[in-house]
CSV table of C-alpha atoms in Angstrom, one decimal:
chain,number,residue,atom,x,y,z
A,1,UNK,CA,-0.2,-0.1,0.4
A,2,UNK,CA,0.8,3.7,-1.0
A,3,UNK,CA,0.2,6.9,1.0
A,4,UNK,CA,-0.8,9.6,-1.7
A,5,UNK,CA,-2.6,13.0,-1.5
A,6,UNK,CA,-4.9,13.7,1.5
A,7,UNK,CA,-3.4,10.8,3.6
A,8,UNK,CA,-5.4,8.1,2.1
A,9,UNK,CA,-4.2,5.3,1.0
A,10,UNK,CA,-4.0,3.3,-2.3
A,11,UNK,CA,-3.3,-0.4,-2.5
A,12,UNK,CA,-0.1,-0.6,-5.3
A,13,UNK,CA,-0.7,-2.1,-8.6
A,14,UNK,CA,0.3,-6.2,-8.4
A,15,UNK,CA,3.2,-6.5,-11.8
A,16,UNK,CA,2.9,-9.6,-14.2
A,17,UNK,CA,5.4,-10.8,-12.2
A,18,UNK,CA,4.3,-10.4,-8.4
A,19,UNK,CA,1.0,-12.5,-10.2
A,20,UNK,CA,3.7,-15.1,-12.1
A,21,UNK,CA,5.1,-15.3,-8.4
A,22,UNK,CA,1.9,-15.5,-6.8
A,23,UNK,CA,1.0,-18.4,-9.1
A,24,UNK,CA,4.0,-20.0,-9.0
A,25,UNK,CA,3.8,-19.9,-13.2
A,26,UNK,CA,6.2,-18.0,-15.7
A,27,UNK,CA,4.9,-14.6,-16.8
A,28,UNK,CA,4.0,-15.8,-19.7
A,29,UNK,CA,1.8,-18.3,-18.5
A,30,UNK,CA,-0.3,-15.3,-17.0
A,31,UNK,CA,-0.4,-13.6,-20.0
A,32,UNK,CA,-1.2,-16.5,-21.7
A,33,UNK,CA,-4.2,-17.5,-19.9
A,34,UNK,CA,-5.2,-13.4,-19.8
A,35,UNK,CA,-5.1,-12.7,-23.4
A,36,UNK,CA,-5.7,-16.5,-23.8
A,37,UNK,CA,-3.8,-16.3,-26.5
A,38,UNK,CA,-2.4,-20.6,-26.0
A,39,UNK,CA,-4.0,-23.0,-24.6
A,40,UNK,CA,-3.2,-23.9,-20.1
A,41,UNK,CA,-3.9,-26.8,-17.8
A,42,UNK,CA,-7.4,-25.8,-16.1
A,43,UNK,CA,-4.6,-26.2,-13.1
A,44,UNK,CA,-2.8,-23.4,-14.7
A,45,UNK,CA,-5.6,-22.0,-15.1
A,46,UNK,CA,-6.5,-21.6,-11.9
A,47,UNK,CA,-4.1,-20.5,-10.2
A,48,UNK,CA,-3.6,-17.7,-11.9
A,49,UNK,CA,-6.6,-16.7,-12.1
A,50,UNK,CA,-6.4,-17.5,-8.0
A,51,UNK,CA,-3.8,-15.0,-7.5
A,52,UNK,CA,-5.2,-12.5,-9.9
A,53,UNK,CA,-8.0,-11.9,-8.1
A,54,UNK,CA,-6.2,-12.0,-5.1
A,55,UNK,CA,-3.8,-9.3,-6.2
A,56,UNK,CA,-6.4,-7.3,-8.1
A,57,UNK,CA,-4.4,-7.6,-11.1
A,58,UNK,CA,-5.2,-5.1,-13.7
A,59,UNK,CA,-3.3,-5.1,-17.2
A,60,UNK,CA,-2.3,-2.0,-18.2
A,61,UNK,CA,-4.0,-1.4,-20.9
A,62,UNK,CA,-1.6,0.9,-21.9
A,63,UNK,CA,1.2,-1.4,-22.7
A,64,UNK,CA,-1.6,-3.3,-24.3
A,65,UNK,CA,-2.2,-1.1,-26.9
A,66,UNK,CA,2.2,-0.7,-28.0
A,67,UNK,CA,2.5,-4.1,-28.6
A,68,UNK,CA,-1.2,-4.5,-30.4
A,69,UNK,CA,-2.3,-1.6,-31.8
A,70,UNK,CA,-5.6,-2.1,-30.3
A,71,UNK,CA,-6.7,0.3,-27.2
A,72,UNK,CA,-9.6,-2.0,-26.2
A,73,UNK,CA,-12.4,1.1,-27.0
A,74,UNK,CA,-15.0,1.2,-28.4
A,75,UNK,CA,-16.9,4.6,-29.5
A,76,UNK,CA,-19.8,4.7,-29.9
A,77,UNK,CA,-22.7,7.4,-30.8
A,78,UNK,CA,-25.9,8.5,-30.8
A,79,UNK,CA,-28.6,10.7,-32.3
A,80,UNK,CA,-30.4,11.7,-28.6
A,81,UNK,CA,-30.0,10.9,-25.4
A,82,UNK,CA,-33.1,13.1,-24.6
A,83,UNK,CA,-34.8,10.0,-25.1
A,84,UNK,CA,-34.9,7.2,-23.3
A,85,UNK,CA,-34.3,4.3,-25.5
A,86,UNK,CA,-31.1,5.1,-26.0
A,87,UNK,CA,-29.3,4.8,-22.3
A,88,UNK,CA,-31.6,1.4,-22.1
A,89,UNK,CA,-29.6,0.9,-25.2
A,90,UNK,CA,-26.3,1.8,-24.1
A,91,UNK,CA,-26.2,0.1,-20.9
A,92,UNK,CA,-26.3,-3.3,-23.2
A,93,UNK,CA,-23.8,-1.9,-24.8
A,94,UNK,CA,-21.5,-0.6,-21.8
A,95,UNK,CA,-21.9,-4.2,-19.9
A,96,UNK,CA,-21.3,-6.7,-22.9
A,97,UNK,CA,-17.5,-4.4,-23.8
A,98,UNK,CA,-17.1,-3.9,-20.0
A,99,UNK,CA,-18.1,-8.1,-19.8
A,100,UNK,CA,-14.6,-8.7,-22.1
A,101,UNK,CA,-13.0,-6.2,-21.3
A,102,UNK,CA,-13.7,-3.4,-23.2
A,103,UNK,CA,-13.7,0.8,-22.6
A,104,UNK,CA,-17.1,2.7,-23.9
A,105,UNK,CA,-16.5,6.3,-25.3
A,106,UNK,CA,-20.1,7.0,-25.7
A,107,UNK,CA,-21.1,10.7,-27.8
A,108,UNK,CA,-24.2,12.9,-28.4
A,109,UNK,CA,-24.9,14.3,-31.9
A,110,UNK,CA,-27.6,16.0,-31.0
A,111,UNK,CA,-28.8,14.6,-34.2
A,112,UNK,CA,-27.3,17.0,-35.6
A,113,UNK,CA,-24.7,16.4,-39.0
A,114,UNK,CA,-22.0,18.0,-38.2
A,115,UNK,CA,-21.6,17.6,-35.0
A,116,UNK,CA,-21.8,13.2,-36.0
A,117,UNK,CA,-18.5,13.9,-38.2
A,118,UNK,CA,-16.1,15.7,-35.2
A,119,UNK,CA,-17.3,12.8,-33.5
A,120,UNK,CA,-16.4,10.3,-35.7
A,121,UNK,CA,-12.8,12.3,-36.3
A,122,UNK,CA,-12.4,12.8,-32.5
A,123,UNK,CA,-12.9,9.2,-31.9
A,124,UNK,CA,-10.1,7.6,-34.7
A,125,UNK,CA,-7.8,10.3,-33.6
A,126,UNK,CA,-8.3,8.5,-30.0
A,127,UNK,CA,-7.4,5.3,-31.7
A,128,UNK,CA,-11.0,3.6,-31.0
A,129,UNK,CA,-10.6,-0.7,-32.2
A,130,UNK,CA,-14.8,-0.2,-33.4
A,131,UNK,CA,-17.2,2.3,-34.1
A,132,UNK,CA,-21.6,1.5,-33.4
A,133,UNK,CA,-23.8,4.4,-34.4
A,134,UNK,CA,-27.3,4.7,-34.5
A,135,UNK,CA,-28.0,7.1,-37.2
A,136,UNK,CA,-26.6,6.9,-40.9
A,137,UNK,CA,-26.9,11.6,-40.0
A,138,UNK,CA,-22.9,11.5,-39.1
A,139,UNK,CA,-22.7,12.2,-43.0
A,140,UNK,CA,-22.3,9.1,-46.1
A,141,UNK,CA,-19.2,10.0,-46.8
A,142,UNK,CA,-17.7,9.8,-43.3
A,143,UNK,CA,-19.3,5.8,-43.1
A,144,UNK,CA,-18.1,5.4,-46.5
A,145,UNK,CA,-14.3,6.8,-45.9
A,146,UNK,CA,-14.6,4.6,-42.1
A,147,UNK,CA,-15.7,1.0,-44.6
A,148,UNK,CA,-12.2,1.9,-47.1
A,149,UNK,CA,-10.3,2.0,-44.6
A,150,UNK,CA,-11.7,-1.7,-42.9
A,151,UNK,CA,-12.6,0.2,-39.0
A,152,UNK,CA,-14.9,-2.7,-37.5
A,153,UNK,CA,-18.8,-0.8,-37.8
A,154,UNK,CA,-22.1,-1.3,-37.1
A,155,UNK,CA,-25.5,0.5,-37.6
A,156,UNK,CA,-27.3,-0.6,-35.0
A,157,UNK,CA,-31.4,0.4,-35.1
A,158,UNK,CA,-31.2,1.1,-38.6
A,159,UNK,CA,-31.1,-0.4,-41.8
A,160,UNK,CA,-28.4,0.5,-43.8
A,161,UNK,CA,-29.6,1.9,-46.4
A,162,UNK,CA,-27.7,3.0,-49.8
A,163,UNK,CA,-24.8,0.9,-47.8
A,164,UNK,CA,-23.4,-1.0,-49.4
A,165,UNK,CA,-21.5,-3.4,-46.5
A,166,UNK,CA,-22.1,-2.3,-43.7
A,167,UNK,CA,-23.6,-4.7,-41.2
A,168,UNK,CA,-26.9,-3.7,-39.3
A,169,UNK,CA,-29.0,-5.5,-36.4
A,170,UNK,CA,-32.6,-3.8,-36.3
A,171,UNK,CA,-35.8,-4.0,-35.2
A,172,UNK,CA,-38.8,-5.4,-38.0
A,173,UNK,CA,-40.1,-2.1,-37.8
A,174,UNK,CA,-42.8,-2.7,-40.5
A,175,UNK,CA,-44.2,-5.7,-39.1
A,176,UNK,CA,-44.6,-3.4,-35.7
A,177,UNK,CA,-46.7,-1.6,-37.9
A,178,UNK,CA,-48.7,-4.0,-38.9
A,179,UNK,CA,-49.2,-5.3,-35.7
A,180,UNK,CA,-50.3,-1.8,-34.5
A,181,UNK,CA,-52.4,-1.7,-37.0
A,182,UNK,CA,-54.3,-5.1,-36.4
A,183,UNK,CA,-54.9,-4.5,-33.0
A,184,UNK,CA,-55.8,-1.4,-33.5
A,185,UNK,CA,-59.0,-2.1,-36.3
A,186,UNK,CA,-59.7,-5.9,-34.3
A,187,UNK,CA,-60.6,-3.4,-31.3
A,188,UNK,CA,-63.1,-2.1,-33.3
A,189,UNK,CA,-61.6,1.1,-34.4
A,190,UNK,CA,-62.2,2.4,-37.8
A,191,UNK,CA,-60.6,5.8,-37.6
A,192,UNK,CA,-56.5,6.7,-37.6
A,193,UNK,CA,-54.3,8.7,-36.7
A,194,UNK,CA,-49.9,8.1,-37.1
A,195,UNK,CA,-48.2,10.6,-35.5
A,196,UNK,CA,-44.9,9.8,-38.0
A,197,UNK,CA,-41.0,9.4,-36.5
A,198,UNK,CA,-37.9,11.2,-38.3
A,199,UNK,CA,-39.1,10.3,-42.3
A,200,UNK,CA,-35.7,10.3,-43.8
A,201,UNK,CA,-34.6,7.1,-42.2
A,202,UNK,CA,-35.6,3.1,-42.5
A,203,UNK,CA,-37.0,3.3,-38.7
A,204,UNK,CA,-40.0,6.1,-39.2
A,205,UNK,CA,-40.8,4.8,-42.7
A,206,UNK,CA,-41.0,1.7,-42.1
A,207,UNK,CA,-43.5,2.2,-38.9
A,208,UNK,CA,-45.3,4.2,-41.2
A,209,UNK,CA,-46.2,2.6,-44.4
A,210,UNK,CA,-46.4,-0.7,-42.0
A,211,UNK,CA,-49.7,0.9,-40.4
A,212,UNK,CA,-50.3,2.6,-43.0
A,213,UNK,CA,-50.3,-0.7,-46.0
A,214,UNK,CA,-52.4,-3.3,-43.2
A,215,UNK,CA,-54.8,-0.7,-42.7
A,216,UNK,CA,-55.7,-0.3,-46.3
A,217,UNK,CA,-55.4,-4.0,-46.9
A,218,UNK,CA,-58.1,-4.3,-43.9
A,219,UNK,CA,-60.3,-2.0,-46.3
A,220,UNK,CA,-60.4,1.4,-44.2
A,221,UNK,CA,-60.1,3.8,-46.3
A,222,UNK,CA,-57.9,6.5,-47.2
A,223,UNK,CA,-59.5,9.6,-45.8
A,224,UNK,CA,-59.6,8.0,-42.8
A,225,UNK,CA,-56.2,8.0,-41.4
A,226,UNK,CA,-54.3,10.6,-40.5
A,227,UNK,CA,-50.5,11.2,-40.6
A,228,UNK,CA,-49.2,13.9,-38.3
A,229,UNK,CA,-45.8,14.9,-38.9
A,230,UNK,CA,-43.3,13.9,-35.4
A,231,UNK,CA,-39.7,13.3,-34.9
A,232,UNK,CA,-39.2,11.4,-32.3
A,233,UNK,CA,-38.7,13.4,-29.6
A,234,UNK,CA,-41.2,14.1,-26.7
A,235,UNK,CA,-41.9,17.1,-27.1
A,236,UNK,CA,-43.9,17.0,-30.9
A,237,UNK,CA,-45.8,14.2,-29.3
A,238,UNK,CA,-46.9,17.1,-26.9
A,239,UNK,CA,-47.9,19.7,-29.8
A,240,UNK,CA,-49.0,16.8,-31.9
A,241,UNK,CA,-51.8,16.4,-29.4
A,242,UNK,CA,-52.8,19.2,-30.2
A,243,UNK,CA,-53.3,18.8,-33.7
A,244,UNK,CA,-55.4,15.5,-32.7
A,245,UNK,CA,-57.8,17.7,-30.5
A,246,UNK,CA,-58.4,20.1,-34.1
A,247,UNK,CA,-59.6,17.4,-36.6
A,248,UNK,CA,-63.2,16.1,-37.6
A,249,UNK,CA,-64.2,14.2,-37.2
A,250,UNK,CA,-62.6,12.7,-34.4
A,251,UNK,CA,-60.4,9.7,-34.9
A,252,UNK,CA,-60.3,7.3,-31.9
A,253,UNK,CA,-57.0,5.3,-31.7
A,254,UNK,CA,-53.7,6.5,-32.9
A,255,UNK,CA,-50.9,5.0,-33.4
A,256,UNK,CA,-47.7,7.0,-32.0
A,257,UNK,CA,-44.0,6.4,-33.8
A,258,UNK,CA,-42.8,5.7,-30.6
A,259,UNK,CA,-42.6,5.9,-26.4
A,260,UNK,CA,-41.7,8.8,-26.1
A,261,UNK,CA,-44.1,10.4,-28.5
A,262,UNK,CA,-47.1,9.1,-27.1
A,263,UNK,CA,-46.2,10.0,-23.2
A,264,UNK,CA,-45.8,14.0,-24.6
A,265,UNK,CA,-49.2,13.1,-26.1
A,266,UNK,CA,-50.6,11.7,-22.7
A,267,UNK,CA,-49.2,15.0,-21.1
A,268,UNK,CA,-50.9,17.1,-23.2
A,269,UNK,CA,-54.5,15.4,-23.0
A,270,UNK,CA,-53.9,14.5,-19.3
A,271,UNK,CA,-53.6,18.7,-19.4
A,272,UNK,CA,-57.0,18.7,-21.5
A,273,UNK,CA,-58.7,16.3,-19.3
A,274,UNK,CA,-59.2,14.6,-22.0
A,275,UNK,CA,-59.9,11.0,-20.5
A,276,UNK,CA,-57.7,8.0,-21.9
A,277,UNK,CA,-58.6,5.3,-23.2
A,278,UNK,CA,-62.0,6.3,-23.2
A,279,UNK,CA,-61.2,9.3,-26.0
A,280,UNK,CA,-58.5,7.8,-27.8
A,281,UNK,CA,-56.5,4.2,-27.8
A,282,UNK,CA,-52.8,5.0,-27.8
A,283,UNK,CA,-50.1,2.4,-29.4
A,284,UNK,CA,-46.3,3.1,-28.6
A,285,UNK,CA,-43.4,1.6,-30.2
A,286,UNK,CA,-39.9,0.8,-28.3
A,287,UNK,CA,-41.7,-1.0,-24.8
A,288,UNK,CA,-39.2,1.4,-22.7
A,289,UNK,CA,-39.1,1.0,-19.0
A,290,UNK,CA,-41.0,4.0,-18.9
A,291,UNK,CA,-43.9,3.3,-20.7
A,292,UNK,CA,-45.6,0.9,-17.9
A,293,UNK,CA,-45.4,3.4,-15.5
A,294,UNK,CA,-47.0,7.0,-16.9
A,295,UNK,CA,-51.2,6.8,-16.7
A,296,UNK,CA,-52.6,5.0,-18.1
A,297,UNK,CA,-49.6,2.7,-18.8
A,298,UNK,CA,-48.4,2.4,-22.0
A,299,UNK,CA,-49.7,-0.2,-25.2
A,300,UNK,CA,-46.7,-0.6,-27.4
A,301,UNK,CA,-45.2,-2.0,-29.3
A,302,UNK,CA,-42.0,-4.2,-28.2
A,303,UNK,CA,-38.4,-3.9,-29.4
A,304,UNK,CA,-35.6,-6.1,-27.9
A,305,UNK,CA,-34.4,-3.0,-26.5
A,306,UNK,CA,-31.1,-4.8,-24.7
A,307,UNK,CA,-30.2,-7.5,-27.1
A,308,UNK,CA,-30.0,-4.8,-29.6
A,309,UNK,CA,-27.3,-3.2,-27.9
A,310,UNK,CA,-25.9,-6.8,-26.7
A,311,UNK,CA,-25.5,-7.8,-30.3
A,312,UNK,CA,-24.7,-4.5,-31.6
A,313,UNK,CA,-21.5,-5.2,-29.2
A,314,UNK,CA,-20.8,-9.0,-29.7
A,315,UNK,CA,-20.7,-8.0,-33.2
A,316,UNK,CA,-18.5,-5.4,-33.2
A,317,UNK,CA,-16.0,-6.9,-31.3
A,318,UNK,CA,-16.4,-10.1,-32.9
A,319,UNK,CA,-14.7,-7.8,-36.2
A,320,UNK,CA,-12.6,-6.3,-34.4
A,321,UNK,CA,-11.3,-10.1,-33.1
A,322,UNK,CA,-10.5,-11.2,-36.7
A,323,UNK,CA,-14.5,-11.7,-37.7
A,324,UNK,CA,-15.3,-11.0,-41.5
A,325,UNK,CA,-18.0,-11.8,-41.9
A,326,UNK,CA,-20.8,-9.2,-42.5
A,327,UNK,CA,-24.1,-9.4,-40.9
A,328,UNK,CA,-27.4,-8.1,-41.3
A,329,UNK,CA,-29.9,-9.7,-38.5
A,330,UNK,CA,-33.3,-8.2,-38.1
A,331,UNK,CA,-35.3,-8.8,-34.6
A,332,UNK,CA,-38.9,-9.5,-34.2
A,333,UNK,CA,-41.1,-7.0,-32.3
A,334,UNK,CA,-43.8,-7.8,-30.1
A,335,UNK,CA,-47.2,-6.3,-28.6
A,336,UNK,CA,-47.0,-5.6,-25.1
A,337,UNK,CA,-51.0,-4.8,-24.4
A,338,UNK,CA,-51.7,-2.6,-21.2
A,339,UNK,CA,-54.4,-0.1,-20.5
A,340,UNK,CA,-54.2,2.8,-23.3
A,341,UNK,CA,-56.5,0.9,-25.9
A,342,UNK,CA,-60.4,0.1,-25.7
A,343,UNK,CA,-62.6,-1.9,-27.5
A,344,UNK,CA,-65.7,0.2,-29.4
A,345,UNK,CA,-68.0,-1.1,-31.6
A,346,UNK,CA,-67.6,-1.8,-35.0
A,347,UNK,CA,-68.2,2.0,-36.9
A,348,UNK,CA,-68.9,-0.1,-40.3
């Protein structure tokens, strides 16, 4: 132990030599066990890991980077830290990365493309081993440059529209829109509103198209489907609720492209003394944790947020460590019924 500033006592960092001495093996054996670069007998592995735990040994990341040209860090660029979807997914990415000995650097662009570009350059200058991004609003040129330089990267939550060779992990958003349409139609609703997300990406477009096409396929007339543009932010849901109240005749069902906007609308309806679901049945998308805590608890199309993040980290680290296989992984959405919808009489 050593005494530091303010008289605080710190444990002196153990060296690989001390671990080797404690375990009764060579430093090379310790290195092989920790880096999994060669087979070591179970007995020796157990002795080394026991010594590591007892001495609280941690490898020096700087020394590791000098030897391997890797920093064991990954960069994550998200578009909106205020959307509860992203912190939930970030937690999954960090959990998996940490379990594999990687650190995470998080950057929030606020959906600003210039900010996104600057973060790409910053992370690459910091020597990250790979990148995860949640939007293509970091500049198509930047993405193409990353791919050309063979820098490990993956897109999560969006399809890689128009960019060949970019791996992605996404939920089937079109199917999610269809599930919402079927659910509300089968409850007897015949006049609908869809509050969209941003429509410059696959997520917003697919949720919109899945919902609208399914309703039309079930015989709902185009004039009975209203479209209100949103942007995935809670504030746009709040504003959309005001627009809904101006429609004549009033719709009976509203599908929001994400839970955040649905929650914003619930706040506005509460302020206007509009009772949900008696006046409107409301469905969101994502199944963020807070969606079960609002009043009324929100019926939503659930995507596996944690799994999206975990798979993104898993695949990226696979790329970093030599796996060259590109992936296009599509997860299935499911309906989670709560209390924000009700059955109505068939109006046809």
